[in-house]
Structures are given as C-alpha cells and as structure tokens.
Coordinates of C-alpha atoms and ligand atoms in Angstrom, one line a residue:
X1 CA -15.8 14.8 2.2
X2 CA -16.5 11.1 2.4
X3 CA -15.3 9.0 -0.8
X4 CA -18.0 6.5 -1.1
X5 CA -15.4 3.3 -1.5
X6 CA -17.0 0.7 -4.6
X7 CA -14.3 -1.5 -4.0
X8 CA -15.5 -2.1 -0.5
X9 CA -18.4 -4.5 -1.9
X10 CA -16.7 -5.0 -5.8
X11 CA -13.5 -5.3 -6.4
X12 CA -14.1 -6.4 -9.8
X13 CA -15.0 -3.2 -10.3
X14 CA -12.7 -1.6 -12.3
X15 CA -15.0 1.4 -15.1
X16 CA -17.1 3.9 -12.6
X17 CA -18.6 7.3 -13.5
X18 CA -18.7 10.1 -10.1
X19 CA -19.0 14.2 -9.2
X20 CA -16.3 15.7 -8.8
X21 CA -16.5 17.6 -5.5
X22 CA -13.3 19.1 -5.4
X23 CA -10.0 19.7 -7.3
X24 CA -6.7 21.3 -5.5
X25 CA -2.9 22.2 -6.8
X26 CA -1.2 20.7 -4.7
X27 CA 3.3 21.5 -5.8
X28 CA 2.9 20.2 -9.5
X29 CA 0.0 18.7 -9.4
X30 CA -3.6 18.3 -8.8
X31 CA -5.7 16.3 -6.3
X32 CA -8.5 15.9 -7.0
X33 CA -11.9 14.1 -4.6
X34 CA -14.8 12.8 -6.1
X35 CA -18.6 11.6 -4.4
X36 CA -17.4 7.5 -5.4
X37 CA -14.5 6.0 -6.4
X38 CA -13.6 2.5 -7.4
X39 CA -9.6 3.4 -7.2
X40 CA -8.3 1.6 -4.3
X41 CA -5.5 4.6 -2.0
X42 CA -2.2 3.2 -0.7
X43 CA -3.4 1.5 3.2
X44 CA -3.2 -1.3 5.2
X45 CA 0.6 -2.7 3.2
X46 CA -1.1 -2.5 -0.5
X47 CA -0.6 -0.1 -2.8
X48 CA -2.6 2.2 -4.3
X49 CA -3.8 2.1 -8.0
X50 CA -3.1 3.8 -10.8
X51 CA -5.9 4.0 -14.2
X52 CA -7.8 7.1 -15.7
X53 CA -10.2 9.9 -15.1
X54 CA -11.9 11.5 -18.4
X55 CA -8.3 10.1 -19.9
X56 CA -6.3 12.0 -17.7
X57 CA -3.7 10.1 -15.7
X58 CA -4.1 8.6 -11.9
X59 CA -0.1 8.7 -11.0
X60 CA -1.4 8.2 -7.0
X61 CA -3.6 7.8 -4.4
X62 CA -4.1 8.8 -1.4
X63 CA -6.5 8.7 1.2
X64 CA -7.2 11.4 4.2
X65 CA -7.1 10.8 8.0
X66 CA -11.5 12.3 7.5
X67 CA -11.7 8.7 5.0
X68 CA -11.4 11.8 1.7
X69 CA -9.3 10.2 -1.1
X70 CA -7.3 11.9 -2.9
X71 CA -6.6 10.8 -7.1
X72 CA -2.9 12.8 -8.0
X73 CA -3.2 13.6 -11.3
X74 CA -0.3 16.1 -13.9
X75 CA -3.0 17.7 -15.8
X76 CA -6.5 18.3 -14.9
X77 CA -7.6 20.3 -17.9
X78 CA -11.2 19.6 -19.2
X79 CA -12.5 18.6 -15.0
X80 CA -14.4 21.0 -13.2
X81 CA -16.1 21.0 -9.6
X82 CA -19.6 19.9 -9.8
X83 CA -19.0 17.7 -13.9
X84 CA -19.2 13.8 -13.7
X85 CA -16.5 12.0 -15.4
X86 CA -15.5 8.6 -15.9
X87 CA -12.9 6.5 -14.0
X88 CA -10.7 3.8 -15.1
X89 CA -8.7 1.6 -13.2
X90 CA -5.9 0.3 -14.6
X91 CA -6.9 -4.1 -14.6
X92 CA -3.7 -5.3 -15.1
X93 CA -2.4 -3.7 -11.4
X94 CA -5.6 -4.2 -9.9
X95 CA -5.0 -8.1 -10.2
X96 CA -2.1 -7.8 -9.1
X97 CA -2.7 -6.7 -6.4
X98 CA -6.0 -8.4 -5.9
X99 CA -3.8 -11.7 -5.8
X100 CA -1.1 -10.8 -3.5
X101 CA -3.6 -9.0 -0.6
X102 CA -6.2 -12.2 -0.9
X103 CA -2.9 -14.6 -0.8
X104 CA -1.7 -13.1 2.2
X105 CA -5.4 -13.6 3.8
X106 CA -4.9 -17.2 2.8
X107 CA -1.2 -17.8 3.6
X108 CA -1.5 -16.0 7.1
X109 CA -4.3 -18.3 8.7
X110 CA -2.1 -21.1 7.0
X111 CA 0.3 -20.3 9.0
X112 CA -1.9 -20.0 12.7
X113 CA -3.0 -23.6 11.6
X114 CA 0.1 -24.9 10.0
X115 CA 2.4 -23.7 12.9
X116 CA 0.3 -21.3 15.3
X117 CA 2.4 -18.3 13.8
X118 CA 1.1 -15.2 13.5
X119 CA 0.8 -12.9 11.0
X120 CA 2.6 -9.7 12.9
X121 CA 2.6 -7.3 10.1
X122 CA 2.1 -7.2 5.9
X123 CA 4.1 -5.7 2.7
X124 CA 3.3 -6.1 -0.5
X125 CA 6.2 -4.6 -3.0
X126 CA 6.9 -4.2 -6.8
X127 CA 8.6 -7.8 -7.2
X128 CA 7.7 -9.9 -3.9
X129 CA 5.1 -9.0 -1.0
X130 CA 6.6 -10.0 2.6
X131 CA 4.4 -11.2 5.7
X132 CA 6.5 -11.1 9.8
X133 CA 4.9 -14.0 11.5
X134 CA 5.7 -14.6 15.0
X135 CA 7.5 -18.2 14.8
X136 CA 10.4 -18.5 16.2
X137 CA 12.4 -21.3 15.6
X138 CA 10.8 -21.2 11.7
X139 CA 12.3 -24.2 9.7
X140 CA 11.4 -25.5 6.0
X141 CA 8.1 -27.9 7.4
X142 CA 6.7 -25.3 8.6
X143 CA 6.8 -23.5 5.1
X144 CA 6.0 -26.5 3.1
X145 CA 2.8 -27.0 5.6
X146 CA 1.3 -23.5 5.3
X147 CA 2.0 -23.4 1.8
X148 CA 0.5 -26.6 1.3
X149 CA -2.5 -25.0 3.9
X150 CA -3.0 -22.6 1.7
X151 CA -2.7 -23.9 -2.4
X152 CA -5.1 -26.2 -0.9
X153 CA -7.9 -23.2 0.0
X154 CA -6.6 -21.9 -3.2
X155 CA -7.7 -25.4 -5.8
X156 CA -11.4 -25.8 -3.9
X157 CA -12.1 -22.1 -5.3
X158 CA -13.6 -21.8 -2.3
X159 CA -15.7 -18.4 -2.1
X160 CA -14.8 -14.9 -0.5
X161 CA -16.9 -12.9 0.8
X162 CA -17.0 -9.2 1.9
X163 CA -19.5 -8.5 5.1
X164 CA -20.0 -5.2 6.6
X165 CA -21.1 -5.8 9.9
X166 CA -21.4 -3.2 13.4
X167 CA -19.1 -3.9 16.5
X168 CA -21.2 -6.6 18.3
X169 CA -21.8 -7.8 14.9
X170 CA -18.6 -8.8 14.4
X171 CA -17.3 -9.9 18.0
X172 CA -19.6 -12.4 17.0
X173 CA -17.7 -14.3 14.2
X174 CA -14.3 -16.3 14.6
X175 CA -12.2 -12.9 13.6
X176 CA -8.0 -14.1 12.9
X177 CA -7.1 -10.8 14.5
X178 CA -8.8 -7.4 16.0
X179 CA -10.1 -4.7 13.8
X180 CA -8.3 -1.1 14.1
X181 CA -11.4 0.5 13.4
X182 CA -14.5 1.3 15.0
X183 CA -18.3 1.7 13.9
X184 CA -19.3 -0.5 10.8
X185 CA -15.8 -2.9 10.1
X186 CA -15.3 -4.7 7.0
X187 CA -15.0 -8.6 7.3
X188 CA -13.4 -10.2 4.6
X189 CA -14.4 -13.8 4.7
X190 CA -13.0 -16.8 2.7
X191 CA -15.9 -19.6 3.2
X192 CA -15.3 -22.1 6.2
X193 CA -11.4 -20.7 6.9
X194 CA -10.8 -17.0 7.7
X195 CA -12.8 -14.3 8.9
X196 CA -10.6 -10.9 8.4
X197 CA -11.1 -7.4 9.2
X198 CA -9.8 -5.7 6.0
X199 CA -9.9 -2.8 3.8
X200 CA -8.1 -4.0 0.4
X201 CA -9.5 -5.3 -2.8
X202 CA -9.8 -8.8 -2.6
X203 CA -11.0 -12.0 -5.1
X204 CA -14.4 -13.0 -5.4
X205 CA -13.2 -16.7 -5.3
X206 CA -9.4 -17.9 -4.7
X207 CA -9.3 -19.9 -7.7
X208 CA -8.2 -16.2 -8.7
X209 CA -5.5 -16.1 -6.4
X210 CA -3.3 -18.6 -8.6
X211 CA -0.4 -20.4 -6.9
X212 CA 0.6 -20.1 -3.4
X213 CA 5.0 -20.1 -3.2
X214 CA 6.6 -19.7 -1.1
X215 CA 10.5 -18.2 -1.7
X216 CA 12.5 -17.4 1.4
X217 CA 12.0 -16.9 4.8
X218 CA 15.0 -15.4 7.5
X219 CA 14.4 -14.0 10.9
X220 CA 14.2 -10.3 11.3
X221 CA 13.2 -8.6 14.2
X222 CA 12.8 -11.2 16.3
X223 CA 9.9 -12.5 14.1
X224 CA 10.1 -14.3 11.3
X225 CA 10.1 -12.4 7.8
X226 CA 8.8 -14.6 4.8
X227 CA 8.5 -13.5 1.3
X228 CA 5.8 -14.9 -1.6
X229 CA 4.3 -14.5 -4.1
X230 CA 1.1 -15.4 -5.7
X231 CA -0.8 -15.8 -9.2
X232 CA 1.1 -13.6 -12.0
X233 CA 4.2 -13.4 -9.8
X234 CA 4.1 -16.9 -8.4
X235 CA 4.3 -17.8 -12.8
X236 CA 6.5 -15.5 -13.7
X237 CA 9.0 -16.2 -10.6
X238 CA 8.6 -20.4 -12.1
X239 CA 9.4 -19.3 -15.3
X240 CA 13.4 -17.7 -14.3
X241 CA 13.8 -20.1 -12.4
X242 CA 13.9 -22.8 -14.4
X243 CA 15.2 -21.1 -17.1
X244 CA 18.3 -20.1 -14.5
X245 CA 17.7 -23.7 -13.1
X246 CA 17.8 -25.7 -17.2
X247 CA 20.8 -23.4 -18.3
X248 CA 23.4 -24.4 -15.4
X249 CA 22.0 -28.8 -15.9
X250 CA 23.4 -27.4 -19.7
X251 CA 26.1 -25.7 -19.0
X252 CA 27.1 -30.0 -16.9
X253 CA 25.1 -31.9 -19.6
X254 CA 22.8 -33.2 -16.0
X255 CA 19.1 -33.4 -16.1
X256 CA 17.5 -30.1 -13.8
X257 CA 17.1 -31.8 -10.7
X258 CA 20.9 -33.0 -10.9
X259 CA 22.0 -29.4 -11.4
X260 CA 22.7 -28.3 -8.0
X261 CA 24.8 -32.2 -6.5
X262 CA 27.1 -31.5 -10.4
X263 CA 27.9 -28.0 -8.4
X264 CA 28.9 -29.3 -5.1
X265 CA 31.1 -31.4 -7.2
X266 CA 32.6 -29.2 -9.6
X267 CA 33.5 -26.5 -6.2
X268 CA 34.8 -29.7 -4.0
X269 CA 37.2 -30.1 -7.1
X270 CA 38.1 -26.5 -7.8
X271 CA 39.2 -26.3 -4.3
X272 CA 41.6 -29.9 -5.1
X273 CA 42.9 -28.3 -7.7
X274 CA 43.8 -25.5 -6.3
X275 CA 45.5 -27.3 -3.2
X276 CA 47.3 -29.7 -5.8
X277 CA 48.7 -26.7 -7.6
X278 CA 50.1 -24.9 -4.8
X279 CA 51.7 -28.0 -4.1
X280 CA 52.6 -27.8 -7.2
X281 CA 54.6 -24.6 -7.8
X282 CA 56.4 -25.0 -4.8
X283 CA 57.7 -28.1 -6.5
X284 CA 57.9 -26.5 -9.6
X285 CA 60.0 -23.3 -8.1
X286 CA 61.9 -25.5 -6.4
X287 CA 62.9 -27.0 -9.5
X288 CA 63.3 -23.9 -10.8
X289 CA 65.8 -22.0 -9.2
X290 CA 68.2 -25.0 -8.7
X291 CA 68.1 -25.0 -12.6
X292 CA 69.0 -20.7 -12.7
X293 CA 71.5 -21.3 -9.6
X294 CA 73.5 -23.8 -11.9
X295 CA 73.7 -22.2 -14.9
X296 CA 74.3 -18.4 -13.6
X297 CA 76.9 -16.4 -13.3
X298 CA 79.3 -15.1 -10.1
X299 CA 80.0 -12.3 -9.7
X300 CA 81.6 -10.0 -6.6
X301 CA 81.1 -13.2 -4.8
X302 CA 77.9 -13.8 -5.0
X303 CA 75.5 -15.4 -7.9
X304 CA 73.5 -13.4 -10.2
X305 CA 70.0 -14.5 -11.2
X306 CA 68.6 -13.1 -14.0
X307 CA 65.3 -13.7 -16.2
X308 CA 62.5 -12.3 -17.8
X309 CA 59.5 -14.8 -17.9
X310 CA 56.2 -13.9 -20.3
X311 CA 52.4 -13.2 -18.6
X312 CA 54.2 -14.9 -14.7
X313 CA 52.1 -13.8 -11.6
X314 CA 54.4 -12.0 -9.3
X315 CA 53.4 -14.3 -6.3
X316 CA 55.1 -17.2 -8.9
X317 CA 58.1 -14.8 -9.4
X318 CA 58.4 -13.7 -4.9
X319 CA 58.2 -17.8 -4.7
X320 CA 61.0 -18.0 -6.9
X321 CA 62.9 -15.4 -5.3
X322 CA 62.4 -17.4 -2.2
X323 CA 63.5 -20.0 -3.3
X324 CA 66.3 -18.5 -5.0
X325 CA 68.1 -16.9 -2.5
X326 CA 67.8 -19.0 1.0
X327 CA 71.0 -21.3 0.2
X328 CA 74.1 -19.6 -1.4
X329 CA 74.7 -16.2 -1.3
X330 CA 72.6 -15.2 -4.5
X331 CA 71.0 -12.1 -6.1
X332 CA 67.9 -12.5 -7.6
X333 CA 66.7 -10.5 -10.8
X334 CA 63.0 -11.2 -11.7
X335 CA 60.9 -9.5 -14.7
X336 CA 57.3 -10.3 -16.3
X337 CA 55.9 -9.0 -19.8
X338 CA 52.0 -9.3 -19.8
X339 CA 50.5 -7.1 -22.0
X340 CA 50.2 -3.2 -20.8
X341 CA 52.5 -3.8 -18.0
X342 CA 56.1 -5.1 -17.0
X343 CA 56.7 -6.5 -13.3
X344 CA 59.8 -6.9 -11.3
X345 CA 60.5 -8.6 -8.6
X346 CA 64.3 -8.3 -6.6
X347 CA 65.8 -10.0 -4.5
X348 CA 69.1 -10.9 -2.7
X349 CA 70.4 -13.1 0.0
X350 CA 71.1 -12.7 3.4
X351 CA 74.6 -11.9 3.8
X352 CA 75.0 -9.3 1.2
X353 CA 74.9 -5.9 1.0
X354 CA 73.1 -4.2 -1.8
X355 CA 69.4 -2.3 -1.0
X356 CA 66.9 -4.3 -3.4
X357 CA 64.5 -1.7 -2.7
X358 CA 66.6 1.1 -3.8
X359 CA 67.6 -0.9 -6.8
X360 CA 64.4 -1.7 -7.8
X361 CA 63.1 1.8 -7.7
X362 CA 65.8 2.9 -10.5
X363 CA 64.9 -0.7 -12.5
X364 CA 61.2 1.2 -12.5
X365 CA 61.6 4.4 -13.7
X366 CA 62.9 2.9 -17.0
X367 CA 59.6 0.9 -17.3
X368 CA 57.9 4.6 -17.0
X369 CA 56.3 3.2 -13.1
X370 CA 57.2 2.7 -9.5
X371 CA 58.0 0.0 -7.3
X372 CA 60.1 -0.3 -3.6
X373 CA 60.0 -3.4 -0.8
X374 CA 62.3 -3.6 1.6
X375 CA 67.0 -4.1 1.8
X376 CA 66.5 -8.0 0.9
X377 CA 63.1 -8.2 -1.9
X378 CA 61.1 -5.6 -3.5
X379 CA 58.9 -5.3 -6.2
X380 CA 56.8 -3.0 -9.0
X381 CA 56.8 -2.2 -12.6
X382 CA 55.2 0.1 -14.7
X383 CA 53.9 0.0 -18.4
X384 CA 56.8 0.3 -20.9
X385 CA 56.5 -3.7 -21.5
X386 CA 59.2 -3.4 -24.2
X387 CA 61.7 -2.1 -21.6
X388 CA 62.1 -4.7 -19.3
X389 CA 65.3 -6.1 -20.6
X390 CA 66.9 -2.6 -20.8
X391 CA 65.5 -2.4 -16.4
X392 CA 67.3 -5.8 -15.7
X393 CA 71.2 -4.7 -17.8
X394 CA 70.7 -1.3 -16.1
X395 CA 70.3 -3.0 -12.1
X396 CA 73.1 -5.5 -12.7
X397 CA 75.5 -2.8 -14.1
X398 CA 74.4 -1.1 -10.6
X399 CA 75.6 -4.3 -8.6
X400 CA 78.6 -4.4 -10.5
X401 CA 79.8 -0.9 -10.7
Ligands
ZN501 ZN1 -7.1 -7.4 2.6

C-alpha cells in the first residue's frame, strides 16, 4: 500500500483528512494505514512526528520497505477501514524538528564551503543534534567560519524550495550529495546555496530556522562529530548558559565575561594554599611532638605519649605519631573524636618490642569497632565516641603490666 506524503510538498501542513486503508493489531497497539498523511515517519536521522488521528494519540510513525506509512496508536476505538478521519500533527514537535533538520542542510553546506568538509551522517537527538563531517584536524576557526556562514544564510531569509525531479533532471542540478533513491527524487533547494536530495520536513524560508549554534566538536571514528542547536533549542541553551555564567560571576563578584579568569585564579590559589597547608602541617607536627614528649612520662624505659583530639584527621594523627617515635624510644597512643566516630592511631619506636596491632584491636573493641596494622603502627576506630579515653587507658595498662 502506498501512502501519499503530504509533507513532501508542504511541511507547514499540520491538519488533513484521509481514508483508512488498514488497521492491524500489533502487540498492545494498532498500526493504522491511511491513503495520505502529513505525519513524518522516522528516517534519515530525523524522528517521527506525533499528534492525533480523530483524537487518538499517535505514539510512533514508521515506514515499511514498500513505502507504507504506519501510524501507531494504543487504541483504535472508533476507527474503521473505509472511513475517513481527521489527522492533526503536533505543531511544536514539527517546528522543532524542522528547525534542526533544515539547519543541518545549511550547516553541512557551510562546512563544505568553509573547510571542504563533507557531511557523512546526521542524527537529530532529543536535546541536541550531531553531524559527522570529514575533517581531520578540527579547530575553533573551522567551527566559527561554518557557523558564521550558516547564520548569514539564515539572516538573509532565503527561500527553501522542494523539487520533485527524475534522475536526468537531478543529474543537471549541483547536488551536495548523491541521491539514495531511484526514480523520482525529492531535492531541497536553499536558494543560490544548497541542493540536497532529502525526504525530511523543511522550512519555507531560512529565517524560520532561527539561530544556528555549534555547541561542541570532537574527533569520532576518524571523522569530526559536530554538536549543534537551531532555533528554539539554541534559545533555551543560551538561557541556560547565560544563567550558569551569571550565577558563577555573582559568586565571584565579577562581570560575566570575567568569570572564567576569576575561577582560574581561584583554582591556582587553592593549589598554592594546599601546598602551604602541607608545609605548615609538617611544622606543626614537629612542634607538637616536641611539646608532647617534653611533658610525657617515662615508662619501662620509653616515653609514653597519650592524647585525645577533637575532630583530628587520621592523616594528621599519623604524621604526629611518626614525629613522636622517630627520635628517642617512645610509644604514642592518639585518639580523635568526631560526631558518631572515634579514631585511634597507635605507634612505637623501632627499638620497642610491643605489637601495636594487637594493642589497637583490643582498644577498638572497646569503641565497638575494628582496626589493625603493623607491629609498629596501627589505626582503627569505632562508633562509641565517649569510650575513647577508656580505650586509651586500657591500652596504657596493657603496656605497663
Ligand atoms: Zn532534509
């Protein structure tokens, strides 16, 4: 069954009457075939239209190899073969697809003019669209040149025309690419700019497409993938980008255009500050270790240092433990309390033969948790925060008995 495609000659047509040729139940839905339709079926990188047939929602539109267009509805109540019905295409979705698709024609020809890059494929996505172009070393200049050219064609509001031609006539036209179909060929002309064989929905004038913007580009499968947005999508993306840039600028108290520089400065400052903090932490650990050792008791021939800190980082405790045990013989039993978690770091000088791992696992049991390590340095913790002092006392008695 052949379906007459009303969008072939008029992409602005959104309402039509048609006769029902067939209704086929398929799984949980129905495939409706009409003698004519304004609904675009998925194909050529462009998704299908949506809309209604006599008020019934059309959820998918596809095309068979024989050229029959299938309208998929969940419910075919009221439809009957031989009857006529009224079709309505969703205008917002049609306009959106028309803008992206027509914009693609112009962008593809613009890349050809700007850097000789042919378009190999097109994908119209739900958020953005992409073309894969034959460009080896893509650069910002290529993107800007193609974007400039494309938008000039839009601003000039050139007519876009549909030609239905045979193969001989097509051969005389300056087509950008060869036609994939035989027999009658549909050619889309952008006046004095581009001629492409295509079956999609198109604007009548380039001004309908609106702004064409290139969002990003990357190398992909030996081609260059260009992500672009046209019309309403470009407007929404501008709003989002502007809002993001303004909120960053406001946080940094700079103008929008200065925000990237201000963030770069902040990142650099963060790096130098982190470096300085590491240096200062080393110095602090040495000074603190000297003070703790000076006031520590001597037990069984070594200095015994015990200390409980408020919310001290484990790495800092380990650093302090190293400074405590690296000189004269010493044992360090260090703890830290933070909300919901107590942590312990036990360490001893090389000359002392006591297993810190064993001592620590007993102390962690008091905290309701676990820990372990090597004979000379161990760490662990547990949730019983108010038992930290007890846990260290138990460890001290284990050392001195
Ligand atoms: Zn097209």
